[in-house]
Amino acid sequence: MASALAAKMGFKSLKRKQAKNFNVRICTMESDMEFSCEVKWKGKDLFDLVCRALGLRETWFFGLQYKIKDTVAWLKMEKRVLDQEVPKEEPITLHFLAKFYPENAEDELVQDITQHLFFLQVKKKILEEEIHCPPEASVLLASYAVHAKYRDYDPNVHKPGFLAEVELLPKRVINLYQMTAEMWEERITACYAEHRGRTRDEAEMEYLKIAQDLDMYGVNYFLIRNKKGTDLLLGVDALGLHIYEPDNRLTPKCSFPWNEIRNISYSDKEFTIKPLDKKTNVFKFNSSRLRVNKLILQLCIGNHDLFMRRRRVDSLEVQQMKAQAREERARKQVERQHLQREKQMREEAERARDELERRLIQLQDEAHMANEALLRSEQTADLLAEKAQIAEEEAKLLAQKAAEAETEMQRIKVTAIRGQEERRLMEQKMLEAEMLAVKMAEESERRAKEAEQLKQDLQEARESERRAKHKLLEITSKAVYTSPGLPPDSMAPDLSFSRENLSFDFKDTDMKRLSMEIEKEKVEYMEKSKHLQEQLNELKTEIESLKLKERETPLDIIHNKNTEQGTSKHSNFKKLTLQSTKSRVAFFEEL
């Protein structure tokens, strides 16, 4: 028996089964975890262990995925782990991923960890282009992803280039436009700055609310054939089954909502779906492999169960979870308000401190300028005093020369009687001497006036020096009085913060106020949707002129055509489901 089992599963697998434990590596969207599991464990035992490690209670959305050949499979809960086609090497690598998507993320995702895991998975699919996203929506989604990572935008911290190493846009979008990395960062940062005040959870939820309206969001595609052998794509999602043409994964040709399906089964490669209307023919198609049929069946059953579950009253566990989530959100809201008030008080105190420091620096500058003015006044006064002394000495010298000239004139007068000729000559000399004496007298008088003026200037300089010293004394005493280190009680703000300010009471009034805010949010929902559409249109207009039309992919062309026709994911689904089930089955068979 052992040899036959070894031949069937391989010697290594047999040794693992004979051991008591085996190792498993679980890859989540954030980190990897390793567990030692017992051989007898079923898939549910391992799955529950992972959920407990993550603190996850909304387990019905998730599963453990592994690769098998060229497709993927999900670990079955009711079978032992080692009895399934999991990888044979140890540690066994499994991926913890969302298997089923909600119809409305905001209404259905209760826990923050559930929301966060969905955000990470959807973001990865958009960046890897598993979900087609138009360029304008890519920019807006990137801004919310940046906000979830870096919180509120701060121009002093988030300077140009801070997103250089972060992958935010699909490569298809980057290649579609003649825009540099700096230009993309500028567009994303402009949207990011508008999200100020949101928490990480709110930013992630806004991301999911935009992403869930993308045509390929939450859809699992499988290659199938109808009775005529035509190659088609089957899409399975939270709303139902959709039939696509192979080259168009955005716009389904026909859809079958879950509430119109009575039974789903497969036999070998043929898949059969029985409509609720028993008079309508069954819906049959063929897939390439039996393993694919098993995967389709799992996804159909899970999505159908969740579809019906959403339309029933929530279970007691879900009601309890939602009540706890509401209380937690209310508590966080109140706490955020208290912290916001504390932040405002701190910012006001910091502004007051900065203003005092600025005023002190201004006063110090004024004091420095006054010192310099005083020094210049002293230097000017000394210079004026020196000039005044020189002018006084020059005046004395000129007075002496004038006296000497007068003496010479008297002497010439005495000797003028000696002769007419000599007299004439002496008169001429006397006249010249008189003229010289007059000039010297005028110069002496001018020098005397100049000396008097210099004395007055010296007195004014000394008076200016006295006033400058007095002003410097006033500025110095004022600066000491208004210094931040020694503020008077009546002027300086209280910059201390007690720990008691961070505590708060969770009262009924807070709950009532939050309830009113929730009602207000519901009323404003349509306005927000309109604002979102306007924001997307504005982004599209800004970058449209830089688009390289020749680089558009087939899906881009289809999306643009749908946009021009006003066709959206939800409107198209509503339009298709208005058709009768019988006509849809007939249309599928004739494709």
XYZ file of C-alpha atoms in Angstrom:
591
model
C 0.000 0.000 0.000
C 2.831 2.380 0.926
C 4.725 1.643 -2.275
C 1.609 2.284 -4.378
C 1.020 5.591 -2.582
C 4.671 6.530 -3.080
C 4.400 5.745 -6.771
C 1.267 7.854 -7.057
C 2.275 10.949 -5.049
C 6.077 10.732 -4.987
C 8.445 9.696 -2.230
C 8.832 13.234 -0.900
C 5.090 13.629 -0.478
C 4.904 10.272 1.320
C 7.592 11.317 3.788
C 5.692 14.520 4.458
C 2.509 12.603 5.206
C 4.363 10.327 7.577
C 5.647 13.358 9.499
C 3.557 14.922 12.243
C 3.797 18.512 10.977
C 4.453 20.450 7.782
C 5.329 24.087 7.187
C 3.220 26.599 5.251
C 4.143 30.088 4.056
C 1.140 32.412 3.698
C 1.697 35.420 1.434
C -0.597 38.351 2.186
C -0.635 41.693 0.369
C 1.515 43.268 3.100
C 3.802 40.549 4.473
C 4.448 36.813 4.657
C 3.678 34.510 7.577
C 4.881 30.973 8.300
C 2.963 28.344 10.245
C 3.677 24.826 11.404
C 0.576 22.734 10.707
C -0.479 19.245 11.679
C -0.769 16.654 8.922
C -4.421 16.001 9.750
C -5.411 19.651 9.361
C -8.106 20.525 6.869
C -8.151 23.637 4.746
C -10.518 25.330 7.202
C -8.093 24.803 10.103
C -5.297 26.566 8.247
C -7.613 29.293 6.937
C -8.986 30.020 10.434
C -5.426 30.203 11.789
C -4.492 32.833 9.190
C -7.662 34.857 9.865
C -6.954 34.852 13.602
C -3.378 35.997 12.960
C -4.696 38.905 10.866
C -7.551 39.723 13.253
C -10.008 39.214 10.384
C -13.679 38.349 11.054
C -15.180 38.954 7.586
C -13.736 35.665 6.407
C -16.368 34.979 3.711
C -14.655 37.278 1.199
C -11.265 35.542 1.312
C -9.540 32.287 0.485
C -6.141 30.628 0.117
C -4.966 30.469 -3.483
C -2.203 28.416 -5.056
C -0.935 27.899 -8.578
C -1.352 24.599 -10.381
C 0.135 24.260 -13.843
C -1.101 27.243 -15.907
C -4.101 28.135 -13.751
C -4.968 28.891 -10.136
C -7.002 27.000 -7.546
C -8.436 27.773 -4.129
C -7.844 25.618 -1.088
C -10.962 23.595 -0.234
C -12.106 24.074 3.334
C -13.563 20.603 3.910
C -10.560 18.569 2.653
C -7.222 17.981 4.289
C -4.515 20.338 3.049
C -2.117 17.555 2.029
C -4.836 15.686 0.104
C -5.190 18.623 -2.294
C -3.019 19.536 -5.269
C -0.941 22.039 -3.341
C 2.778 22.492 -4.178
C 4.809 19.540 -2.983
C 7.882 21.427 -1.743
C 8.095 22.781 1.797
C 7.229 25.277 2.988
C 3.998 25.120 0.999
C 3.332 28.580 -0.443
C -0.271 29.830 -0.407
C -1.620 33.311 -1.146
C -4.254 34.866 1.123
C -6.447 36.858 -1.281
C -9.968 38.164 -1.742
C -11.925 35.465 -3.561
C -15.253 37.307 -3.720
C -15.860 41.034 -4.120
C -18.658 43.100 -2.513
C -21.295 44.870 -4.571
C -20.796 48.058 -2.564
C -17.586 48.312 -0.554
C -18.821 51.119 1.691
C -21.929 49.205 2.794
C -20.447 45.715 3.090
C -16.862 46.036 4.317
C -17.089 46.460 8.076
C -13.608 45.916 9.517
C -10.696 48.228 8.775
C -8.423 45.230 8.105
C -10.901 43.898 5.511
C -11.016 47.261 3.795
C -7.214 47.544 3.873
C -6.669 44.094 2.336
C -9.153 44.875 -0.456
C -7.448 48.225 -1.069
C -4.021 46.603 -1.429
C -5.312 43.854 -3.738
C -7.324 46.181 -5.999
C -4.420 48.650 -6.204
C -2.066 45.828 -7.230
C -4.476 44.622 -9.926
C -4.849 48.149 -11.333
C -1.081 48.749 -11.415
C -0.499 45.357 -13.048
C -3.302 46.186 -15.528
C -5.459 43.211 -14.582
C -8.175 45.839 -14.150
C -8.432 48.402 -16.935
C -8.430 51.928 -15.539
C -8.773 55.124 -17.629
C -5.952 57.676 -17.207
C -7.969 60.345 -15.373
C -9.245 57.776 -12.850
C -5.682 56.433 -12.474
C -4.455 59.885 -11.383
C -7.272 60.324 -8.866
C -6.789 56.809 -7.475
C -3.048 57.453 -7.174
C -3.746 60.606 -5.139
C -5.849 58.598 -2.654
C -3.142 55.899 -2.482
C -0.573 58.611 -1.686
C -2.848 60.054 1.009
C -3.299 56.600 2.557
C 0.494 56.259 2.747
C 1.638 59.772 3.694
C -1.495 61.190 5.426
C -2.182 64.958 5.009
C -0.227 66.901 2.410
C 2.454 69.184 3.859
C 4.385 71.318 1.323
C 7.296 71.574 3.763
C 7.628 67.783 3.918
C 6.252 66.542 0.600
C 8.561 68.437 -1.700
C 8.933 67.824 -5.462
C 10.410 64.391 -6.086
C 8.975 62.657 -3.009
C 7.002 60.286 -5.267
C 9.954 59.480 -7.550
C 10.410 55.943 -6.175
C 6.706 55.109 -5.703
C 4.777 53.115 -8.316
C 1.437 54.871 -8.691
C 0.270 54.589 -12.321
C -0.070 51.656 -14.740
C 2.718 51.599 -17.343
C 0.051 51.718 -20.060
C -1.131 55.118 -18.801
C 2.417 56.497 -18.538
C 3.262 55.416 -22.103
C 0.033 56.884 -23.463
C 1.041 60.520 -22.815
C 3.966 62.785 -23.555
C 4.443 63.590 -19.892
C 7.512 63.368 -17.681
C 7.562 61.811 -14.234
C 7.611 65.331 -12.756
C 4.462 66.282 -14.690
C 2.619 63.177 -13.468
C 3.749 63.889 -9.894
C 2.486 67.474 -10.181
C -0.980 66.271 -11.300
C -1.160 63.630 -8.548
C 0.055 66.054 -5.862
C -2.544 68.649 -6.887
C -5.312 66.078 -6.235
C -3.539 64.785 -3.121
C -3.525 68.260 -1.558
C -7.352 68.390 -1.804
C -7.783 65.311 0.444
C -6.553 67.095 3.581
C -8.314 66.027 6.769
C -9.054 62.422 5.754
C -7.771 59.428 7.689
C -6.016 56.461 6.077
C -9.195 54.361 6.262
C -11.260 57.100 4.614
C -8.730 57.495 1.800
C -8.707 53.732 1.169
C -12.502 53.623 1.109
C -12.630 56.494 -1.403
C -10.164 54.521 -3.524
C -12.421 51.433 -3.439
C -15.574 53.483 -4.168
C -13.981 54.775 -7.379
C -12.394 51.434 -8.321
C -15.610 49.416 -7.914
C -17.157 51.326 -10.832
C -14.404 50.184 -13.210
C -15.685 47.695 -15.802
C -13.228 44.882 -14.922
C -13.403 45.294 -11.132
C -14.124 42.006 -9.330
C -14.648 40.001 -12.563
C -13.024 36.576 -13.060
C -12.695 35.718 -16.758
C -12.722 32.223 -18.310
C -12.408 31.148 -21.929
C -15.523 29.175 -23.025
C -17.368 28.055 -26.181
C -21.073 27.973 -26.954
C -22.928 25.288 -28.957
C -21.657 26.736 -32.240
C -18.066 26.488 -31.042
C -17.601 30.266 -30.886
C -14.820 31.380 -28.525
C -16.235 33.642 -25.798
C -15.325 34.860 -22.341
C -17.367 34.076 -19.231
C -17.187 36.721 -16.514
C -18.162 35.830 -12.946
C -18.643 38.615 -10.397
C -20.829 39.713 -7.491
C -23.798 40.602 -9.734
C -24.001 37.511 -11.929
C -22.619 35.893 -15.081
C -21.559 37.932 -18.106
C -20.672 36.890 -21.649
C -17.938 38.847 -23.478
C -16.279 38.699 -26.815
C -12.627 37.618 -26.456
C -11.240 41.004 -27.490
C -13.621 43.086 -25.346
C -13.531 42.502 -21.595
C -15.253 45.796 -20.816
C -18.703 45.492 -22.422
C -20.623 42.212 -21.978
C -22.882 41.015 -24.791
C -25.396 39.527 -22.348
C -25.697 39.075 -18.576
C -27.492 36.696 -16.184
C -28.041 38.086 -12.660
C -27.875 35.613 -9.781
C -31.531 36.027 -8.874
C -32.504 34.547 -12.261
C -30.362 31.401 -11.885
C -31.858 28.318 -10.265
C -29.073 25.753 -10.500
C -25.466 25.451 -11.666
C -23.683 22.182 -12.478
C -21.065 20.682 -14.778
C -20.342 17.292 -16.330
C -16.803 16.809 -17.556
C -16.136 19.908 -19.730
C -19.781 20.922 -20.191
C -21.174 23.527 -17.849
C -24.947 23.839 -17.339
C -26.847 26.786 -15.840
C -30.576 26.412 -15.255
C -32.591 29.668 -15.234
C -35.242 30.304 -12.617
C -37.849 30.250 -15.375
C -38.337 26.504 -15.977
C -39.828 27.152 -19.415
C -36.540 28.630 -20.596
C -33.887 26.391 -22.083
C -30.823 25.678 -19.975
C -27.711 27.746 -20.567
C -24.795 25.484 -21.608
C -21.193 26.102 -22.564
C -17.937 24.173 -22.731
C -14.623 24.988 -21.108
C -11.197 23.666 -21.961
C -10.517 21.643 -18.799
C -12.302 19.977 -15.946
C -10.195 21.935 -13.432
C -11.494 25.217 -14.902
C -15.076 23.974 -14.521
C -14.403 23.260 -10.849
C -13.058 26.780 -10.354
C -16.044 28.328 -12.179
C -18.430 26.325 -10.013
C -16.692 27.455 -6.800
C -16.883 31.102 -7.818
C -20.502 30.819 -8.949
C -21.635 29.165 -5.729
C -19.716 31.618 -3.520
C -20.891 34.715 -5.389
C -24.485 33.459 -5.493
C -24.460 32.757 -1.750
C -23.143 36.238 -1.011
C -25.666 37.755 -3.440
C -28.538 36.116 -1.553
C -26.974 36.851 1.807
C -26.877 40.585 1.064
C -30.601 40.553 0.434
C -31.425 38.931 3.753
C -31.331 40.394 7.239
C -27.794 40.469 8.608
C -26.856 37.645 10.929
C -26.338 38.340 14.607
C -22.564 38.203 14.121
C -22.640 40.746 11.291
C -25.001 43.015 13.238
C -22.618 42.861 16.190
C -19.641 43.614 13.944
C -21.403 46.564 12.344
C -22.433 47.933 15.746
C -18.849 47.632 16.997
C -17.585 49.252 13.802
C -20.027 52.155 14.197
C -18.965 52.627 17.815
C -15.302 52.454 16.834
C -15.778 54.948 14.010
C -17.708 57.232 16.367
C -14.966 56.940 18.988
C -12.292 57.680 16.383
C -14.316 60.635 15.101
C -14.614 62.132 18.584
C -10.955 61.434 19.268
C -10.007 62.990 15.937
C -12.022 66.100 16.811
C -10.265 66.378 20.171
C -6.884 65.875 18.545
C -7.792 68.431 15.890
C -8.622 70.966 18.579
C -5.359 70.188 20.363
C -3.522 70.557 17.068
C -5.151 73.931 16.424
C -4.256 75.112 19.925
C -0.681 73.939 19.435
C -0.478 75.630 16.046
C -1.849 78.864 17.518
C 0.682 78.685 20.350
C 3.469 78.031 17.881
C 2.313 80.969 15.771
C 2.298 83.169 18.875
C 5.788 81.954 19.782
C 6.998 82.568 16.231
C 5.493 86.065 16.348
C 7.282 86.797 19.624
C 10.537 85.478 18.207
C 10.025 87.566 15.079
C 9.321 90.646 17.203
C 12.408 89.958 19.317
C 14.564 89.657 16.197
C 13.049 92.897 14.908
C 13.822 94.656 18.186
C 17.351 93.259 18.148
C 17.787 94.554 14.606
C 16.486 97.965 15.670
C 18.868 97.997 18.633
C 21.744 97.044 16.363
C 20.829 99.805 13.934
C 20.550 102.283 16.830
C 24.027 101.261 18.035
C 25.412 101.760 14.576
C 23.667 105.156 14.309
C 25.100 106.141 17.720
C 28.583 105.085 16.641
C 28.260 107.086 13.436
C 26.996 110.092 15.452
C 29.992 109.882 17.772
C 32.367 109.666 14.823
C 30.615 112.616 13.134
C 30.762 114.651 16.326
C 34.501 113.987 16.697
C 35.075 114.932 13.064
C 33.050 118.139 13.405
C 34.941 119.046 16.586
C 38.258 118.561 14.790
C 37.082 120.693 11.839
C 35.859 123.395 14.198
C 39.255 123.537 15.921
C 41.041 123.790 12.573
C 38.679 126.567 11.406
C 39.245 128.488 14.651
C 43.024 128.298 14.251
C 42.727 129.420 10.626
C 40.571 132.386 11.707
C 43.178 133.424 14.289
C 45.918 133.219 11.676
C 43.911 135.311 9.226
C 43.231 137.921 11.923
C 46.948 138.121 12.649
C 47.712 138.597 8.971
C 45.045 141.303 8.727
C 46.685 143.151 11.646
C 50.057 142.891 9.997
C 48.581 144.261 6.770
C 47.102 147.219 8.660
C 50.494 147.991 10.218
C 52.127 147.850 6.823
C 49.521 150.246 5.451
C 50.296 152.798 8.235
C 53.965 152.539 7.540
C 53.398 153.160 3.861
C 51.314 156.234 4.643
C 54.136 157.738 6.719
C 56.701 157.243 3.986
C 54.362 158.505 1.234
C 55.330 162.135 1.864
C 58.825 161.523 0.560
C 58.022 162.312 -2.950
C 55.368 162.689 -5.503
C 56.499 159.836 -7.546
C 57.220 157.823 -4.540
C 53.951 159.015 -3.158
C 52.100 157.895 -6.259
C 53.758 154.554 -6.061
C 53.028 154.357 -2.402
C 49.355 155.234 -2.988
C 49.126 152.501 -5.512
C 50.719 150.085 -3.067
C 48.462 151.380 -0.334
C 45.429 150.775 -2.516
C 46.558 147.287 -3.201
C 47.225 146.761 0.471
C 43.796 148.087 1.344
C 42.171 145.725 -1.137
C 44.175 142.865 0.282
C 43.220 143.903 3.784
C 39.554 144.018 2.847
C 39.765 140.561 1.340
C 41.568 139.272 4.381
C 38.980 140.852 6.639
C 36.150 139.273 4.661
C 37.920 135.912 4.713
C 38.499 136.276 8.449
C 34.830 137.089 8.986
C 33.793 134.081 6.810
C 36.108 131.792 8.732
C 34.722 133.105 11.990
C 31.159 132.383 10.844
C 32.203 128.924 9.676
C 33.791 128.251 13.056
C 30.568 129.376 14.745
C 28.522 127.082 12.474
C 30.831 124.153 13.239
C 30.320 124.805 16.928
C 26.553 124.663 16.427
C 26.886 121.426 14.387
C 28.986 119.970 17.179
C 26.313 120.851 19.713
C 23.588 119.286 17.491
C 25.703 116.109 17.026
C 26.131 115.825 20.771
C 22.356 116.328 21.222
C 21.682 113.590 18.565
C 24.115 111.325 20.403
C 22.248 111.937 23.655
C 18.851 111.109 21.991
C 20.306 107.925 20.362
C 21.588 106.739 23.740
C 18.179 107.386 25.278
C 16.379 105.467 22.447
C 18.812 102.556 22.756
C 18.103 102.404 26.483
C 14.318 102.301 25.765
C 14.645 99.552 23.081
C 16.881 97.430 25.327
C 14.490 97.632 28.264
C 11.496 96.830 25.953
C 13.224 93.799 24.400
C 14.016 92.405 27.826
C 10.411 92.904 28.866
C 8.918 91.125 25.812
C 11.449 88.252 25.628
C 9.793 84.790 25.254
C 11.897 83.465 28.091
C 10.345 85.902 30.633
C 6.775 86.723 29.478
C 4.427 88.553 31.798
C 1.286 86.663 32.695
C -0.938 89.150 30.878
C 0.911 89.023 27.516
C 2.567 85.623 26.855
C 0.294 82.724 25.782
C 0.256 79.561 27.820
C 2.259 77.037 25.738
C 1.956 74.155 28.178
C -0.295 71.200 27.434
C -1.495 68.791 30.056
C -2.140 65.157 29.275
C -5.668 65.634 30.598
C -6.530 67.627 27.456
C -6.162 64.444 25.356
C -8.756 62.495 27.312
C -12.441 62.654 26.453
C -15.819 61.282 27.441
C -17.869 59.315 24.945
C -21.342 60.797 25.516
C -24.757 60.402 23.930
C -24.478 63.927 22.557
C -21.458 62.846 20.529
C -23.419 59.900 19.146
C -26.362 62.152 18.233
C -24.068 64.598 16.510
C -22.385 61.796 14.582
C -25.774 60.397 13.580
C -26.745 63.794 12.211
C -23.442 63.933 10.320
C -24.118 60.493 8.816
C -27.555 61.644 7.642
C -25.967 64.745 6.186
C -23.462 62.569 4.306
C -26.306 60.569 2.781
C -28.000 63.750 1.604
C -24.737 64.975 0.043
C -23.975 61.665 -1.719
C -25.325 62.785 -5.094
C -23.408 66.047 -4.906
C -20.195 64.140 -4.147
C -20.784 61.823 -7.099
C -21.278 64.856 -9.323
C -18.127 66.435 -7.925
C -16.192 63.220 -8.582
C -17.343 63.125 -12.191
C -16.431 66.785 -12.644
C -13.021 66.108 -11.118
C -12.408 63.200 -13.501
C -13.530 65.279 -16.491
C -11.238 68.113 -15.435
C -8.260 65.743 -15.154
C -9.072 64.250 -18.536
C -9.218 67.712 -20.128
C -5.884 68.723 -18.605
C -3.937 65.782 -20.051
C -5.935 65.147 -23.253
C -3.712 67.399 -25.388
C -0.632 65.334 -24.455
C -2.138 61.971 -25.441
C -0.472 59.847 -28.138
C -3.451 58.386 -29.999
C -1.334 55.766 -31.750
C -0.452 54.169 -28.390
C -4.041 53.521 -27.325
C -4.771 49.865 -26.555
C -7.933 48.135 -27.835
C -9.434 48.409 -24.340
C -8.696 52.159 -24.281
C -10.542 52.565 -27.592
C -13.517 50.538 -26.324
C -13.622 52.539 -23.070
C -13.573 55.866 -24.963
C -16.384 54.655 -27.207
C -18.476 53.599 -24.197
C -17.821 56.963 -22.549
C -18.942 58.874 -25.646
C -22.132 56.779 -25.779
C -22.779 57.339 -22.059
C -22.501 53.606 -21.313
C -21.300 52.661 -17.834
C -20.836 49.370 -16.039
C -24.087 49.620 -14.074
C -26.230 51.099 -16.837
C -25.139 48.372 -19.251
C -25.890 45.623 -16.699
C -29.331 47.105 -16.007
C -30.049 47.317 -19.726
C -29.020 43.705 -20.362
C -30.988 42.294 -17.419
C -34.179 43.977 -18.643
C -34.176 41.517 -21.519
C -35.954 38.205 -21.004
C -33.865 35.236 -19.894
C -35.033 33.255 -22.918
C -33.853 35.902 -25.380
C -30.511 36.149 -23.620
C -29.953 32.372 -23.795
C -30.892 32.380 -27.484
C -28.558 35.322 -28.126
C -25.684 33.507 -26.370
C -26.191 30.350 -28.422
C -26.226 32.330 -31.670
C -23.076 34.344 -30.971
